[in-house]
């Protein structure tokens, strides 16, 4: 009797493993279609795989020769597509813009308070431009050093939608936590731990704002001394 039980249990585990691997493989294919052709297919399957098997999915992707950040790339793109309609139908004065403090200039004059960095709009980095445009549209803007500040912001503010800027991993995880707030995300074009970069036009476009940006602010670089990118790995 016990032998039969263990045999059936083993078969079920083996079958479950096959199903999971198939889901991971299919999600990679659908993610490729989304990123390359901007075509979203079976979004619920994509999000289920990314959210439920997040760590496993990263290891699976790496085993096939892909950079592990492809998992977060897929997650961000799917969430942007799924939440776009509700985000854009929400009034701007009910939205938040969350920026990472790593976008700051080395000579930043901002001070740190309980809600994050307080920008003085010194014009030394792109944060001032984004903050000024966002606040003019009605957004509340926060510049935060870490996820603990994000938790405080959620608890202390009333809002219905949120736009965030971060590296792919932080952005995907934050959008996962903020799923009920119709999140939209713009990934950094240069990540790392200091002097990161973002395309300001991409952020403004997410807000529905057309603004002329200086060449200095629009500069896009893709390599950071703090980055752990492996040049032998591919995104697709």
PDB file of C-alpha atoms in Angstrom:
ATOM      1  CA  UNK A   1       0.000   0.000   0.000  1.00  0.00           C
ATOM      2  CA  UNK A   2       2.765   2.429   0.975  1.00  0.00           C
ATOM      3  CA  UNK A   3       4.717   1.469  -2.136  1.00  0.00           C
ATOM      4  CA  UNK A   4       1.733   2.331  -4.305  1.00  0.00           C
ATOM      5  CA  UNK A   5       1.281   5.649  -2.483  1.00  0.00           C
ATOM      6  CA  UNK A   6       4.926   6.640  -2.976  1.00  0.00           C
ATOM      7  CA  UNK A   7       4.783   5.574  -6.587  1.00  0.00           C
ATOM      8  CA  UNK A   8       1.704   7.686  -7.267  1.00  0.00           C
ATOM      9  CA  UNK A   9       3.183  10.590  -5.283  1.00  0.00           C
ATOM     10  CA  UNK A  10       6.419  10.378  -7.284  1.00  0.00           C
ATOM     11  CA  UNK A  11       4.499  10.389 -10.548  1.00  0.00           C
ATOM     12  CA  UNK A  12       2.531  13.435  -9.450  1.00  0.00           C
ATOM     13  CA  UNK A  13       5.717  15.301  -8.480  1.00  0.00           C
ATOM     14  CA  UNK A  14       7.310  14.407 -11.810  1.00  0.00           C
ATOM     15  CA  UNK A  15       4.213  15.574 -13.689  1.00  0.00           C
ATOM     16  CA  UNK A  16       4.123  18.826 -11.698  1.00  0.00           C
ATOM     17  CA  UNK A  17       7.778  19.412 -12.542  1.00  0.00           C
ATOM     18  CA  UNK A  18       7.090  18.957 -16.240  1.00  0.00           C
ATOM     19  CA  UNK A  19       4.157  21.386 -16.068  1.00  0.00           C
ATOM     20  CA  UNK A  20       6.249  24.010 -14.270  1.00  0.00           C
ATOM     21  CA  UNK A  21       9.105  23.716 -16.774  1.00  0.00           C
ATOM     22  CA  UNK A  22       6.599  24.006 -19.622  1.00  0.00           C
ATOM     23  CA  UNK A  23       5.115  27.147 -18.034  1.00  0.00           C
ATOM     24  CA  UNK A  24       8.574  28.692 -17.668  1.00  0.00           C
ATOM     25  CA  UNK A  25       9.467  27.898 -21.254  1.00  0.00           C
ATOM     26  CA  UNK A  26       6.170  29.208 -22.627  1.00  0.00           C
ATOM     27  CA  UNK A  27       6.518  32.384 -20.562  1.00  0.00           C
ATOM     28  CA  UNK A  28       9.971  33.008 -22.035  1.00  0.00           C
ATOM     29  CA  UNK A  29       8.560  32.633 -25.548  1.00  0.00           C
ATOM     30  CA  UNK A  30       5.563  34.894 -24.848  1.00  0.00           C
ATOM     31  CA  UNK A  31       7.864  37.377 -23.141  1.00  0.00           C
ATOM     32  CA  UNK A  32      10.038  37.461 -26.246  1.00  0.00           C
ATOM     33  CA  UNK A  33       6.985  38.194 -28.380  1.00  0.00           C
ATOM     34  CA  UNK A  34       5.959  40.997 -26.032  1.00  0.00           C
ATOM     35  CA  UNK A  35       9.400  42.645 -25.886  1.00  0.00           C
ATOM     36  CA  UNK A  36      10.278  42.241 -29.560  1.00  0.00           C
ATOM     37  CA  UNK A  37       6.876  42.748 -31.194  1.00  0.00           C
ATOM     38  CA  UNK A  38       4.972  44.641 -28.491  1.00  0.00           C
ATOM     39  CA  UNK A  39       2.283  41.971 -28.582  1.00  0.00           C
ATOM     40  CA  UNK A  40       0.768  40.761 -25.316  1.00  0.00           C
ATOM     41  CA  UNK A  41      -0.501  37.170 -25.269  1.00  0.00           C
ATOM     42  CA  UNK A  42      -1.984  35.407 -22.214  1.00  0.00           C
ATOM     43  CA  UNK A  43      -1.027  38.119 -19.683  1.00  0.00           C
ATOM     44  CA  UNK A  44      -2.430  36.153 -16.734  1.00  0.00           C
ATOM     45  CA  UNK A  45      -0.185  33.201 -17.537  1.00  0.00           C
ATOM     46  CA  UNK A  46       2.830  35.507 -17.779  1.00  0.00           C
ATOM     47  CA  UNK A  47       2.136  37.218 -14.465  1.00  0.00           C
ATOM     48  CA  UNK A  48       1.332  33.920 -12.726  1.00  0.00           C
ATOM     49  CA  UNK A  49       4.670  32.459 -13.785  1.00  0.00           C
ATOM     50  CA  UNK A  50       6.705  35.585 -13.001  1.00  0.00           C
ATOM     51  CA  UNK A  51       5.089  36.073  -9.589  1.00  0.00           C
ATOM     52  CA  UNK A  52       4.706  32.471  -8.429  1.00  0.00           C
ATOM     53  CA  UNK A  53       8.028  31.105  -9.699  1.00  0.00           C
ATOM     54  CA  UNK A  54      10.099  34.307  -9.571  1.00  0.00           C
ATOM     55  CA  UNK A  55      13.375  32.893  -8.225  1.00  0.00           C
ATOM     56  CA  UNK A  56      13.050  29.598 -10.083  1.00  0.00           C
ATOM     57  CA  UNK A  57      12.245  31.457 -13.306  1.00  0.00           C
ATOM     58  CA  UNK A  58      15.465  33.470 -12.993  1.00  0.00           C
ATOM     59  CA  UNK A  59      17.566  30.328 -12.536  1.00  0.00           C
ATOM     60  CA  UNK A  60      15.756  28.662 -15.430  1.00  0.00           C
ATOM     61  CA  UNK A  61      16.423  31.655 -17.692  1.00  0.00           C
ATOM     62  CA  UNK A  62      20.102  31.681 -16.736  1.00  0.00           C
ATOM     63  CA  UNK A  63      20.380  27.952 -17.444  1.00  0.00           C
ATOM     64  CA  UNK A  64      19.256  28.680 -21.011  1.00  0.00           C
ATOM     65  CA  UNK A  65      21.863  31.430 -21.400  1.00  0.00           C
ATOM     66  CA  UNK A  66      19.649  34.460 -20.805  1.00  0.00           C
ATOM     67  CA  UNK A  67      20.409  37.309 -18.439  1.00  0.00           C
ATOM     68  CA  UNK A  68      18.299  36.861 -15.292  1.00  0.00           C
ATOM     69  CA  UNK A  69      16.969  40.416 -15.643  1.00  0.00           C
ATOM     70  CA  UNK A  70      14.809  39.205 -18.550  1.00  0.00           C
ATOM     71  CA  UNK A  71      12.356  37.902 -15.933  1.00  0.00           C
ATOM     72  CA  UNK A  72      11.914  41.385 -14.453  1.00  0.00           C
ATOM     73  CA  UNK A  73      11.838  42.894 -17.944  1.00  0.00           C
ATOM     74  CA  UNK A  74       8.905  40.639 -18.825  1.00  0.00           C
ATOM     75  CA  UNK A  75       7.161  41.435 -15.523  1.00  0.00           C
ATOM     76  CA  UNK A  76       7.453  45.193 -16.040  1.00  0.00           C
ATOM     77  CA  UNK A  77       6.277  45.094 -19.658  1.00  0.00           C
ATOM     78  CA  UNK A  78       3.262  42.899 -18.839  1.00  0.00           C
ATOM     79  CA  UNK A  79       2.220  45.086 -15.900  1.00  0.00           C
ATOM     80  CA  UNK A  80       2.566  48.223 -18.002  1.00  0.00           C
ATOM     81  CA  UNK A  81       0.273  46.760 -20.652  1.00  0.00           C
ATOM     82  CA  UNK A  82      -2.265  45.299 -18.226  1.00  0.00           C
ATOM     83  CA  UNK A  83      -2.546  48.458 -16.107  1.00  0.00           C
ATOM     84  CA  UNK A  84      -2.306  51.119 -18.842  1.00  0.00           C
ATOM     85  CA  UNK A  85      -6.036  51.678 -19.400  1.00  0.00           C
ATOM     86  CA  UNK A  86      -6.863  52.182 -15.723  1.00  0.00           C
ATOM     87  CA  UNK A  87      -3.744  54.268 -15.110  1.00  0.00           C
ATOM     88  CA  UNK A  88      -4.557  56.733 -17.889  1.00  0.00           C
ATOM     89  CA  UNK A  89      -8.212  56.960 -16.887  1.00  0.00           C
ATOM     90  CA  UNK A  90      -7.181  58.080 -13.376  1.00  0.00           C
ATOM     91  CA  UNK A  91      -6.923  61.808 -12.653  1.00  0.00           C
ATOM     92  CA  UNK A  92      -3.352  63.090 -12.394  1.00  0.00           C
ATOM     93  CA  UNK A  93      -3.996  64.546  -8.945  1.00  0.00           C
ATOM     94  CA  UNK A  94      -4.646  60.995  -7.742  1.00  0.00           C
ATOM     95  CA  UNK A  95      -1.270  59.704  -8.946  1.00  0.00           C
ATOM     96  CA  UNK A  96       2.200  59.441  -7.461  1.00  0.00           C
ATOM     97  CA  UNK A  97       5.583  59.629  -9.172  1.00  0.00           C
ATOM     98  CA  UNK A  98       8.254  57.625  -7.342  1.00  0.00           C
ATOM     99  CA  UNK A  99      11.877  58.339  -8.283  1.00  0.00           C
ATOM    100  CA  UNK A 100      15.026  56.608  -6.975  1.00  0.00           C
ATOM    101  CA  UNK A 101      17.554  58.730  -5.117  1.00  0.00           C
ATOM    102  CA  UNK A 102      20.379  57.228  -7.204  1.00  0.00           C
ATOM    103  CA  UNK A 103      19.397  59.574 -10.054  1.00  0.00           C
ATOM    104  CA  UNK A 104      20.817  62.470  -8.017  1.00  0.00           C
ATOM    105  CA  UNK A 105      23.837  64.503  -8.996  1.00  0.00           C
ATOM    106  CA  UNK A 106      27.019  63.870  -6.935  1.00  0.00           C
ATOM    107  CA  UNK A 107      26.609  67.501  -5.838  1.00  0.00           C
ATOM    108  CA  UNK A 108      22.959  67.102  -4.841  1.00  0.00           C
ATOM    109  CA  UNK A 109      21.645  69.697  -2.396  1.00  0.00           C
ATOM    110  CA  UNK A 110      18.591  67.696  -1.311  1.00  0.00           C
ATOM    111  CA  UNK A 111      17.927  66.846   2.329  1.00  0.00           C
ATOM    112  CA  UNK A 112      16.526  63.591   3.684  1.00  0.00           C
ATOM    113  CA  UNK A 113      13.180  63.582   5.522  1.00  0.00           C
ATOM    114  CA  UNK A 114      10.736  60.880   6.569  1.00  0.00           C
ATOM    115  CA  UNK A 115       9.052  60.898   3.138  1.00  0.00           C
ATOM    116  CA  UNK A 116      12.344  60.715   1.230  1.00  0.00           C
ATOM    117  CA  UNK A 117      14.683  63.230  -0.384  1.00  0.00           C
ATOM    118  CA  UNK A 118      13.483  66.851  -0.613  1.00  0.00           C
ATOM    119  CA  UNK A 119      14.597  68.188  -3.998  1.00  0.00           C
ATOM    120  CA  UNK A 120      15.660  71.861  -4.123  1.00  0.00           C
ATOM    121  CA  UNK A 121      15.422  71.889  -7.940  1.00  0.00           C
ATOM    122  CA  UNK A 122      19.088  72.890  -8.278  1.00  0.00           C
ATOM    123  CA  UNK A 123      19.045  71.810 -11.959  1.00  0.00           C
ATOM    124  CA  UNK A 124      22.051  69.520 -11.479  1.00  0.00           C
ATOM    125  CA  UNK A 125      20.179  66.362 -12.443  1.00  0.00           C
ATOM    126  CA  UNK A 126      17.058  65.167 -14.221  1.00  0.00           C
ATOM    127  CA  UNK A 127      15.059  64.821 -11.001  1.00  0.00           C
ATOM    128  CA  UNK A 128      14.253  68.544 -10.890  1.00  0.00           C
ATOM    129  CA  UNK A 129      12.844  68.512 -14.425  1.00  0.00           C
ATOM    130  CA  UNK A 130      10.720  65.424 -13.809  1.00  0.00           C
ATOM    131  CA  UNK A 131       9.501  66.708 -10.451  1.00  0.00           C
ATOM    132  CA  UNK A 132       8.550  70.105 -11.831  1.00  0.00           C
ATOM    133  CA  UNK A 133       6.575  68.672 -14.742  1.00  0.00           C
ATOM    134  CA  UNK A 134       4.886  66.023 -12.633  1.00  0.00           C
ATOM    135  CA  UNK A 135       3.795  68.449  -9.934  1.00  0.00           C
ATOM    136  CA  UNK A 136       2.488  70.865 -12.575  1.00  0.00           C
ATOM    137  CA  UNK A 137       0.295  68.042 -13.874  1.00  0.00           C
ATOM    138  CA  UNK A 138      -0.976  67.270 -10.358  1.00  0.00           C
ATOM    139  CA  UNK A 139       1.224  64.347  -9.309  1.00  0.00           C
ATOM    140  CA  UNK A 140       2.711  63.965  -5.845  1.00  0.00           C
ATOM    141  CA  UNK A 141       6.428  63.294  -6.236  1.00  0.00           C
ATOM    142  CA  UNK A 142       8.649  61.265  -3.920  1.00  0.00           C
ATOM    143  CA  UNK A 143      12.389  60.596  -4.207  1.00  0.00           C
ATOM    144  CA  UNK A 144      13.203  57.579  -2.091  1.00  0.00           C
ATOM    145  CA  UNK A 145      16.392  55.769  -0.953  1.00  0.00           C
ATOM    146  CA  UNK A 146      14.723  52.401  -0.409  1.00  0.00           C
ATOM    147  CA  UNK A 147      11.622  50.223  -0.080  1.00  0.00           C
ATOM    148  CA  UNK A 148      11.015  51.206   3.574  1.00  0.00           C
ATOM    149  CA  UNK A 149      10.142  54.700   2.382  1.00  0.00           C
ATOM    150  CA  UNK A 150       7.757  53.243  -0.179  1.00  0.00           C
ATOM    151  CA  UNK A 151       5.850  51.488   2.602  1.00  0.00           C
ATOM    152  CA  UNK A 152       5.472  54.787   4.508  1.00  0.00           C
ATOM    153  CA  UNK A 153       4.291  56.575   1.367  1.00  0.00           C
ATOM    154  CA  UNK A 154       1.597  53.954   0.791  1.00  0.00           C
ATOM    155  CA  UNK A 155       0.408  54.231   4.389  1.00  0.00           C
ATOM    156  CA  UNK A 156       0.421  58.035   4.563  1.00  0.00           C
ATOM    157  CA  UNK A 157      -1.020  59.033   1.171  1.00  0.00           C
ATOM    158  CA  UNK A 158      -4.302  58.627  -0.650  1.00  0.00           C
ATOM    159  CA  UNK A 159      -3.781  57.778  -4.315  1.00  0.00           C
ATOM    160  CA  UNK A 160      -5.206  55.554  -7.028  1.00  0.00           C
ATOM    161  CA  UNK A 161      -2.297  55.104  -9.427  1.00  0.00           C
ATOM    162  CA  UNK A 162       1.486  55.231  -9.367  1.00  0.00           C
ATOM    163  CA  UNK A 163       4.324  55.732 -11.829  1.00  0.00           C
ATOM    164  CA  UNK A 164       7.739  54.478 -10.787  1.00  0.00           C
ATOM    165  CA  UNK A 165      11.311  54.676 -12.050  1.00  0.00           C
ATOM    166  CA  UNK A 166      13.896  52.066 -11.012  1.00  0.00           C
ATOM    167  CA  UNK A 167      16.098  49.248 -12.263  1.00  0.00           C
ATOM    168  CA  UNK A 168      14.156  46.329 -13.730  1.00  0.00           C
ATOM    169  CA  UNK A 169      14.302  44.170 -10.600  1.00  0.00           C
ATOM    170  CA  UNK A 170      13.236  46.866  -8.132  1.00  0.00           C
ATOM    171  CA  UNK A 171      10.606  48.109 -10.565  1.00  0.00           C
ATOM    172  CA  UNK A 172       9.066  44.684 -11.108  1.00  0.00           C
ATOM    173  CA  UNK A 173       8.959  43.871  -7.389  1.00  0.00           C
ATOM    174  CA  UNK A 174       7.499  47.287  -6.524  1.00  0.00           C
ATOM    175  CA  UNK A 175       4.850  47.018  -9.248  1.00  0.00           C
ATOM    176  CA  UNK A 176       4.012  43.573  -7.894  1.00  0.00           C
ATOM    177  CA  UNK A 177       3.409  45.024  -4.424  1.00  0.00           C
ATOM    178  CA  UNK A 178       1.471  48.004  -5.805  1.00  0.00           C
ATOM    179  CA  UNK A 179      -0.692  45.972  -8.184  1.00  0.00           C
ATOM    180  CA  UNK A 180      -3.952  47.455  -6.840  1.00  0.00           C
ATOM    181  CA  UNK A 181      -2.745  50.959  -7.746  1.00  0.00           C
ATOM    182  CA  UNK A 182      -2.537  50.371 -11.524  1.00  0.00           C
ATOM    183  CA  UNK A 183       1.253  50.879 -11.606  1.00  0.00           C
ATOM    184  CA  UNK A 184       3.262  51.998 -14.605  1.00  0.00           C
ATOM    185  CA  UNK A 185       7.038  51.747 -14.702  1.00  0.00           C
ATOM    186  CA  UNK A 186       9.968  53.243 -16.587  1.00  0.00           C
ATOM    187  CA  UNK A 187      13.244  51.306 -16.207  1.00  0.00           C
ATOM    188  CA  UNK A 188      16.588  52.994 -15.729  1.00  0.00           C
ATOM    189  CA  UNK A 189      18.732  53.114 -18.866  1.00  0.00           C
ATOM    190  CA  UNK A 190      21.824  52.867 -16.697  1.00  0.00           C
ATOM    191  CA  UNK A 191      21.451  51.051 -13.398  1.00  0.00           C
ATOM    192  CA  UNK A 192      23.787  50.426 -10.516  1.00  0.00           C
ATOM    193  CA  UNK A 193      24.209  52.153  -7.162  1.00  0.00           C
ATOM    194  CA  UNK A 194      25.218  55.709  -8.092  1.00  0.00           C
ATOM    195  CA  UNK A 195      24.758  58.248 -10.917  1.00  0.00           C
ATOM    196  CA  UNK A 196      22.146  56.143 -12.676  1.00  0.00           C
ATOM    197  CA  UNK A 197      20.323  57.309 -15.799  1.00  0.00           C
ATOM    198  CA  UNK A 198      16.765  57.374 -17.091  1.00  0.00           C
ATOM    199  CA  UNK A 199      15.315  58.622 -20.343  1.00  0.00           C
ATOM    200  CA  UNK A 200      13.338  61.692 -19.164  1.00  0.00           C
ATOM    201  CA  UNK A 201      11.250  61.708 -22.330  1.00  0.00           C
ATOM    202  CA  UNK A 202      10.036  58.178 -21.547  1.00  0.00           C
ATOM    203  CA  UNK A 203       8.942  59.271 -18.059  1.00  0.00           C
ATOM    204  CA  UNK A 204       7.177  62.376 -19.355  1.00  0.00           C
ATOM    205  CA  UNK A 205       5.456  60.372 -22.082  1.00  0.00           C
ATOM    206  CA  UNK A 206       4.112  58.003 -19.434  1.00  0.00           C
ATOM    207  CA  UNK A 207       2.601  61.071 -17.784  1.00  0.00           C
ATOM    208  CA  UNK A 208       1.180  62.277 -21.103  1.00  0.00           C
ATOM    209  CA  UNK A 209       3.512  65.297 -21.151  1.00  0.00           C
ATOM    210  CA  UNK A 210       5.420  66.523 -24.196  1.00  0.00           C
ATOM    211  CA  UNK A 211       8.404  68.557 -23.048  1.00  0.00           C
ATOM    212  CA  UNK A 212      11.640  69.584 -24.725  1.00  0.00           C
ATOM    213  CA  UNK A 213      14.582  67.985 -22.943  1.00  0.00           C
ATOM    214  CA  UNK A 214      18.169  69.190 -23.235  1.00  0.00           C
ATOM    215  CA  UNK A 215      20.770  66.817 -24.752  1.00  0.00           C
ATOM    216  CA  UNK A 216      22.479  66.542 -21.371  1.00  0.00           C
ATOM    217  CA  UNK A 217      19.286  65.344 -19.695  1.00  0.00           C
ATOM    218  CA  UNK A 218      18.500  62.946 -22.542  1.00  0.00           C
ATOM    219  CA  UNK A 219      21.920  61.279 -22.444  1.00  0.00           C
ATOM    220  CA  UNK A 220      21.468  57.532 -22.256  1.00  0.00           C
ATOM    221  CA  UNK A 221      24.262  55.227 -21.151  1.00  0.00           C
ATOM    222  CA  UNK A 222      23.911  51.537 -20.517  1.00  0.00           C
ATOM    223  CA  UNK A 223      26.962  50.550 -18.469  1.00  0.00           C
ATOM    224  CA  UNK A 224      27.429  51.269 -14.788  1.00  0.00           C
ATOM    225  CA  UNK A 225      30.514  50.534 -12.699  1.00  0.00           C
ATOM    226  CA  UNK A 226      28.156  49.078 -10.110  1.00  0.00           C
ATOM    227  CA  UNK A 227      26.298  46.917 -12.593  1.00  0.00           C
ATOM    228  CA  UNK A 228      26.590  43.141 -12.428  1.00  0.00           C
ATOM    229  CA  UNK A 229      25.731  42.643 -16.080  1.00  0.00           C
ATOM    230  CA  UNK A 230      27.342  39.652 -17.794  1.00  0.00           C
ATOM    231  CA  UNK A 231      28.197  40.462 -21.439  1.00  0.00           C
ATOM    232  CA  UNK A 232      27.912  36.793 -22.374  1.00  0.00           C
ATOM    233  CA  UNK A 233      24.260  36.656 -21.427  1.00  0.00           C
ATOM    234  CA  UNK A 234      21.442  37.808 -23.664  1.00  0.00           C
ATOM    235  CA  UNK A 235      18.070  39.340 -23.062  1.00  0.00           C
ATOM    236  CA  UNK A 236      16.613  37.744 -26.232  1.00  0.00           C
TER     237      UNK A 236
END
